[in-house]
Structures are given as C-alpha cells and as structure tokens.
C-alpha cells in the first residue's frame, strides 16, 4: 500500500476515535452515520477547508505546510507519538526512494554492557523489536530467546503469539496492544522494511487481537513504564523498565528492568537469579547453564 494511502487511513482512524465532546463541539441533532467526528468538523477545528482536509484523507494532497499539519494534529488531539508517526508517514509520501534494510550488528561494547547489568533483566532491541541480545536474567524472566530460530526472536511476536507470554503478563492485553502500537510506529519510520511487513502479516493471520489493534492505527512509543508479571517460579513481580537510547546505534535500544530496592519484587528477582539458569546471548553468541532447581520449582508451582 502506498504511503499516501497509509497517511490518509491514519488521519481517518484518528478522526473516528474522537467524539464531539472531545473536541468541545456541541452534539449534532440526529444519529451519526459513522463513528467519530465528520471531516468538516476536523476541517473547521484545523481552520482549513473541508475540501482540503478531504484531499489529505484521500491521499490526494501530500505537500501540506507545517502550519497546516500542526493544526490538523491539534484538531485530532494527537499525542507526541502519534504526531511523530504522522510526520514519518508524510515524509515517506514525498519520497519515492526505497532505503535498504540494514543488517543489525551488535557492538562488542553493548555485549559487555548486557553482561555488566547481570543482576537485572536487560534486552537489546532492534528494529521491529527484534531481540538482538538478552542477558541471563532476561532469559530467566521472559523466554528462552537463544533457543528460538533467529527469524522468530522478536519481542512483539513472542508477546502476541506465545501462550507463555499471556500467562506471564498480568496485563497482557495492554502490554501486547502497546507492542502492536510500537510496531505501527516502526513501519511509519521504515515503510519499505520487508521484514516488518512480513511480521505484520504473520501477526494479522494468527491473532484476532492484533487485527483489531492494527485496524485502529494505534501508535505507541513509550520510553519507560511498569510491567506486572506472574512468574511460574517466583510468583508476582512488578518491574519498572527504561528504554535507553543508543546514539551510535539509532535503530537499537537497551531495555533494562528493575524492581524497587527491598521490595517483594526485588526479592523475587534475587531468588530467580539464584537458580543459576539461563542462556545469555547477543548477535549469534550464547552461553548456557542449566538449573534443575528452577525446573523443579516451576513444576511445583504449576502443580
């Protein structure tokens, strides 16, 4: 699908989620035939003609001024992630050049950094949330990423399709929806990425939830947050995470999870780390240790 069409579909989806009350407009008499605001209402809020806004939604006008875009963004109540996504889509509307998809490379210093934060779970994520690296604690807490085929080492894929992820995350639907929104933002930045398009297709075929989220054009790009887990070996855990930008590797982020010092979640992480299992890996390297204690505890808790 052309980016001008994607740009228009995004505007339409953002318009559909709004109510007159959201925009400070009086309720019109009579039932609305479609959800959300009408095109003429958004046009009025953005101070452009209805014909002009209609052409934007239909992908027939792909060179609006920045002032118009800012006005449309305000009219649609876009947050910062959604605004950035809109600008990414428009940028690719105006360009016909296709950028090649680079092969991700993990610098040795990043491998060392993953090992250095060994007391807390850490993931190195690339485009599409591909898992480029994981320390031992991340493998113990989440999934055995090293044993997965390289093409399947993707955090969003695992979150949405793996039953283990549904059991692990106590707020699975929220977390998975945000992952889908992050993938949406990624496809806006890199619309010609064949691996992203393939991942979207796989998720759409195998997940009704994903199809609904994708149709809603939701965009998410959180740099920090909290996750609540129920781990089969150590029980309930609540962790904060931070996505650390890597200026030398702009397509990669280091995601580090931590618990409040002295909290039950902190104790649970320490207990998990004491089992001594897990396989740390990055860019094709892996070191493995086994843990009969962990397997026995998981079996006991599941029973």
PDB file of C-alpha atoms in Angstrom, residues 18-156:
ATOM      1  CA  UNK A  18     -12.998  11.354  18.587  1.00  0.00           C
ATOM      2  CA  UNK A  19     -16.349  12.483  19.928  1.00  0.00           C
ATOM      3  CA  UNK A  20     -17.868  15.972  19.738  1.00  0.00           C
ATOM      4  CA  UNK A  21     -17.283  16.259  23.469  1.00  0.00           C
ATOM      5  CA  UNK A  22     -13.551  15.526  22.983  1.00  0.00           C
ATOM      6  CA  UNK A  23     -13.324  18.465  20.588  1.00  0.00           C
ATOM      7  CA  UNK A  24     -15.559  20.796  22.564  1.00  0.00           C
ATOM      8  CA  UNK A  25     -18.259  20.691  19.888  1.00  0.00           C
ATOM      9  CA  UNK A  26     -22.000  20.567  20.518  1.00  0.00           C
ATOM     10  CA  UNK A  27     -23.746  17.295  19.766  1.00  0.00           C
ATOM     11  CA  UNK A  28     -25.400  17.451  16.359  1.00  0.00           C
ATOM     12  CA  UNK A  29     -29.061  16.577  16.121  1.00  0.00           C
ATOM     13  CA  UNK A  30     -29.721  13.126  14.695  1.00  0.00           C
ATOM     14  CA  UNK A  31     -27.602   9.989  14.797  1.00  0.00           C
ATOM     15  CA  UNK A  32     -24.134   9.971  13.243  1.00  0.00           C
ATOM     16  CA  UNK A  33     -23.736   7.548  10.368  1.00  0.00           C
ATOM     17  CA  UNK A  34     -20.069   6.884  11.156  1.00  0.00           C
ATOM     18  CA  UNK A  35     -18.095   6.859  14.417  1.00  0.00           C
ATOM     19  CA  UNK A  36     -16.143   9.936  15.391  1.00  0.00           C
ATOM     20  CA  UNK A  37     -16.178  13.442  14.011  1.00  0.00           C
ATOM     21  CA  UNK A  38     -17.095  14.401  10.488  1.00  0.00           C
ATOM     22  CA  UNK A  39     -14.471  15.643   8.061  1.00  0.00           C
ATOM     23  CA  UNK A  40     -15.982  19.115   8.046  1.00  0.00           C
ATOM     24  CA  UNK A  41     -15.703  19.264  11.837  1.00  0.00           C
ATOM     25  CA  UNK A  42     -11.991  18.435  11.798  1.00  0.00           C
ATOM     26  CA  UNK A  43     -11.506  20.901   8.936  1.00  0.00           C
ATOM     27  CA  UNK A  44     -13.200  23.627  10.965  1.00  0.00           C
ATOM     28  CA  UNK A  45     -11.075  22.858  14.025  1.00  0.00           C
ATOM     29  CA  UNK A  46      -7.912  22.945  11.886  1.00  0.00           C
ATOM     30  CA  UNK A  47      -9.029  26.124  10.094  1.00  0.00           C
ATOM     31  CA  UNK A  48      -8.806  24.586   6.613  1.00  0.00           C
ATOM     32  CA  UNK A  49     -11.484  23.974   4.023  1.00  0.00           C
ATOM     33  CA  UNK A  50     -13.417  20.717   4.058  1.00  0.00           C
ATOM     34  CA  UNK A  51     -12.240  20.023   0.508  1.00  0.00           C
ATOM     35  CA  UNK A  52      -8.604  20.495   1.545  1.00  0.00           C
ATOM     36  CA  UNK A  53      -8.905  18.156   4.529  1.00  0.00           C
ATOM     37  CA  UNK A  54     -10.797  15.598   2.423  1.00  0.00           C
ATOM     38  CA  UNK A  55      -7.924  15.550  -0.068  1.00  0.00           C
ATOM     39  CA  UNK A  56      -5.499  14.951   2.809  1.00  0.00           C
ATOM     40  CA  UNK A  57      -7.500  11.937   3.999  1.00  0.00           C
ATOM     41  CA  UNK A  58      -7.760  10.612   0.459  1.00  0.00           C
ATOM     42  CA  UNK A  59      -4.020  10.959  -0.127  1.00  0.00           C
ATOM     43  CA  UNK A  60      -4.531  13.497  -2.900  1.00  0.00           C
ATOM     44  CA  UNK A  61      -2.563  16.306  -1.297  1.00  0.00           C
ATOM     45  CA  UNK A  62       0.752  15.194   0.138  1.00  0.00           C
ATOM     46  CA  UNK A  63       2.579  18.539   0.473  1.00  0.00           C
ATOM     47  CA  UNK A  64       0.760  20.402   3.255  1.00  0.00           C
ATOM     48  CA  UNK A  65       2.644  23.107   5.108  1.00  0.00           C
ATOM     49  CA  UNK A  66       3.973  22.509   8.600  1.00  0.00           C
ATOM     50  CA  UNK A  67       1.462  25.020   9.933  1.00  0.00           C
ATOM     51  CA  UNK A  68      -1.405  23.003   8.434  1.00  0.00           C
ATOM     52  CA  UNK A  69      -0.001  19.749   9.835  1.00  0.00           C
ATOM     53  CA  UNK A  70       0.324  21.260  13.290  1.00  0.00           C
ATOM     54  CA  UNK A  71      -3.263  22.486  13.074  1.00  0.00           C
ATOM     55  CA  UNK A  72      -4.535  19.071  11.953  1.00  0.00           C
ATOM     56  CA  UNK A  73      -2.542  17.409  14.736  1.00  0.00           C
ATOM     57  CA  UNK A  74      -4.136  19.682  17.325  1.00  0.00           C
ATOM     58  CA  UNK A  75      -7.598  19.146  15.862  1.00  0.00           C
ATOM     59  CA  UNK A  76      -7.165  15.367  16.067  1.00  0.00           C
ATOM     60  CA  UNK A  77      -5.717  15.584  19.609  1.00  0.00           C
ATOM     61  CA  UNK A  78      -2.624  13.618  18.606  1.00  0.00           C
ATOM     62  CA  UNK A  79      -0.124  12.829  21.332  1.00  0.00           C
ATOM     63  CA  UNK A  80       3.617  13.154  20.693  1.00  0.00           C
ATOM     64  CA  UNK A  81       3.996   9.569  19.411  1.00  0.00           C
ATOM     65  CA  UNK A  82       1.030   9.925  17.065  1.00  0.00           C
ATOM     66  CA  UNK A  83       2.267  13.294  15.811  1.00  0.00           C
ATOM     67  CA  UNK A  84       5.701  11.840  15.075  1.00  0.00           C
ATOM     68  CA  UNK A  85       4.084   8.922  13.254  1.00  0.00           C
ATOM     69  CA  UNK A  86       2.016  11.300  11.128  1.00  0.00           C
ATOM     70  CA  UNK A  87       5.153  13.224  10.161  1.00  0.00           C
ATOM     71  CA  UNK A  88       7.005   9.985   9.348  1.00  0.00           C
ATOM     72  CA  UNK A  89       4.187   8.881   7.055  1.00  0.00           C
ATOM     73  CA  UNK A  90       4.131  12.231   5.295  1.00  0.00           C
ATOM     74  CA  UNK A  91       7.901  12.237   4.834  1.00  0.00           C
ATOM     75  CA  UNK A  92       7.716   8.919   3.004  1.00  0.00           C
ATOM     76  CA  UNK A  93       4.765  10.141   0.916  1.00  0.00           C
ATOM     77  CA  UNK A  94       7.070  12.748  -0.573  1.00  0.00           C
ATOM     78  CA  UNK A  95       9.930  10.329  -1.249  1.00  0.00           C
ATOM     79  CA  UNK A  96       9.976   7.566  -3.834  1.00  0.00           C
ATOM     80  CA  UNK A  97      13.401   6.269  -2.820  1.00  0.00           C
ATOM     81  CA  UNK A  98      13.498   2.940  -1.006  1.00  0.00           C
ATOM     82  CA  UNK A  99      16.140   2.677   1.678  1.00  0.00           C
ATOM     83  CA  UNK A 100      17.785  -0.737   2.052  1.00  0.00           C
ATOM     84  CA  UNK A 101      17.170  -2.592   5.304  1.00  0.00           C
ATOM     85  CA  UNK A 102      20.492  -2.760   7.163  1.00  0.00           C
ATOM     86  CA  UNK A 103      21.752  -5.932   8.804  1.00  0.00           C
ATOM     87  CA  UNK A 104      21.773  -5.283  12.569  1.00  0.00           C
ATOM     88  CA  UNK A 105      25.146  -5.512  14.247  1.00  0.00           C
ATOM     89  CA  UNK A 106      25.774  -5.602  17.968  1.00  0.00           C
ATOM     90  CA  UNK A 107      28.898  -3.758  19.024  1.00  0.00           C
ATOM     91  CA  UNK A 108      31.202  -5.594  21.469  1.00  0.00           C
ATOM     92  CA  UNK A 109      30.722  -2.776  23.993  1.00  0.00           C
ATOM     93  CA  UNK A 110      26.980  -3.454  24.034  1.00  0.00           C
ATOM     94  CA  UNK A 111      27.578  -7.162  24.627  1.00  0.00           C
ATOM     95  CA  UNK A 112      29.751  -6.216  27.588  1.00  0.00           C
ATOM     96  CA  UNK A 113      27.061  -3.847  28.853  1.00  0.00           C
ATOM     97  CA  UNK A 114      24.429  -6.600  28.751  1.00  0.00           C
ATOM     98  CA  UNK A 115      26.683  -8.777  30.886  1.00  0.00           C
ATOM     99  CA  UNK A 116      27.533  -5.893  33.224  1.00  0.00           C
ATOM    100  CA  UNK A 117      23.903  -5.407  34.263  1.00  0.00           C
ATOM    101  CA  UNK A 118      23.602  -9.084  35.090  1.00  0.00           C
ATOM    102  CA  UNK A 119      21.612  -8.611  38.309  1.00  0.00           C
ATOM    103  CA  UNK A 120      18.588  -7.224  36.451  1.00  0.00           C
ATOM    104  CA  UNK A 121      16.886  -8.297  33.210  1.00  0.00           C
ATOM    105  CA  UNK A 122      18.092  -6.453  30.110  1.00  0.00           C
ATOM    106  CA  UNK A 123      17.206  -6.778  26.425  1.00  0.00           C
ATOM    107  CA  UNK A 124      18.871  -5.258  23.389  1.00  0.00           C
ATOM    108  CA  UNK A 125      16.112  -4.497  20.878  1.00  0.00           C
ATOM    109  CA  UNK A 126      16.466  -3.537  17.231  1.00  0.00           C
ATOM    110  CA  UNK A 127      14.021  -2.604  14.513  1.00  0.00           C
ATOM    111  CA  UNK A 128      10.578  -4.196  14.872  1.00  0.00           C
ATOM    112  CA  UNK A 129      11.585  -5.049  18.483  1.00  0.00           C
ATOM    113  CA  UNK A 130      13.835  -7.826  17.221  1.00  0.00           C
ATOM    114  CA  UNK A 131      15.677  -9.293  20.212  1.00  0.00           C
ATOM    115  CA  UNK A 132      19.339  -8.742  19.342  1.00  0.00           C
ATOM    116  CA  UNK A 133      20.585  -9.631  22.789  1.00  0.00           C
ATOM    117  CA  UNK A 134      19.407 -10.726  26.221  1.00  0.00           C
ATOM    118  CA  UNK A 135      21.270 -11.240  29.450  1.00  0.00           C
ATOM    119  CA  UNK A 136      20.789 -14.307  31.623  1.00  0.00           C
ATOM    120  CA  UNK A 137      18.204 -12.641  33.872  1.00  0.00           C
ATOM    121  CA  UNK A 138      16.053 -11.618  30.896  1.00  0.00           C
ATOM    122  CA  UNK A 139      16.035 -15.194  29.638  1.00  0.00           C
ATOM    123  CA  UNK A 140      15.105 -16.483  33.096  1.00  0.00           C
ATOM    124  CA  UNK A 141      12.317 -13.944  33.477  1.00  0.00           C
ATOM    125  CA  UNK A 142      10.789 -13.898  29.996  1.00  0.00           C
ATOM    126  CA  UNK A 143      11.624 -16.593  27.457  1.00  0.00           C
ATOM    127  CA  UNK A 144      14.396 -18.741  26.054  1.00  0.00           C
ATOM    128  CA  UNK A 145      15.161 -16.367  23.202  1.00  0.00           C
ATOM    129  CA  UNK A 146      18.507 -18.043  22.368  1.00  0.00           C
ATOM    130  CA  UNK A 147      16.776 -21.331  21.505  1.00  0.00           C
ATOM    131  CA  UNK A 148      14.392 -19.648  19.064  1.00  0.00           C
ATOM    132  CA  UNK A 149      15.196 -19.576  15.339  1.00  0.00           C
ATOM    133  CA  UNK A 150      16.792 -16.174  14.603  1.00  0.00           C
ATOM    134  CA  UNK A 151      13.831 -15.131  12.439  1.00  0.00           C
ATOM    135  CA  UNK A 152      11.484 -15.653  15.416  1.00  0.00           C
ATOM    136  CA  UNK A 153      13.494 -13.702  18.003  1.00  0.00           C
ATOM    137  CA  UNK A 154      11.097 -10.792  18.127  1.00  0.00           C
ATOM    138  CA  UNK A 155       9.582  -9.392  21.310  1.00  0.00           C
ATOM    139  CA  UNK A 156       6.294  -8.338  19.703  1.00  0.00           C
TER     140      UNK A 156
END
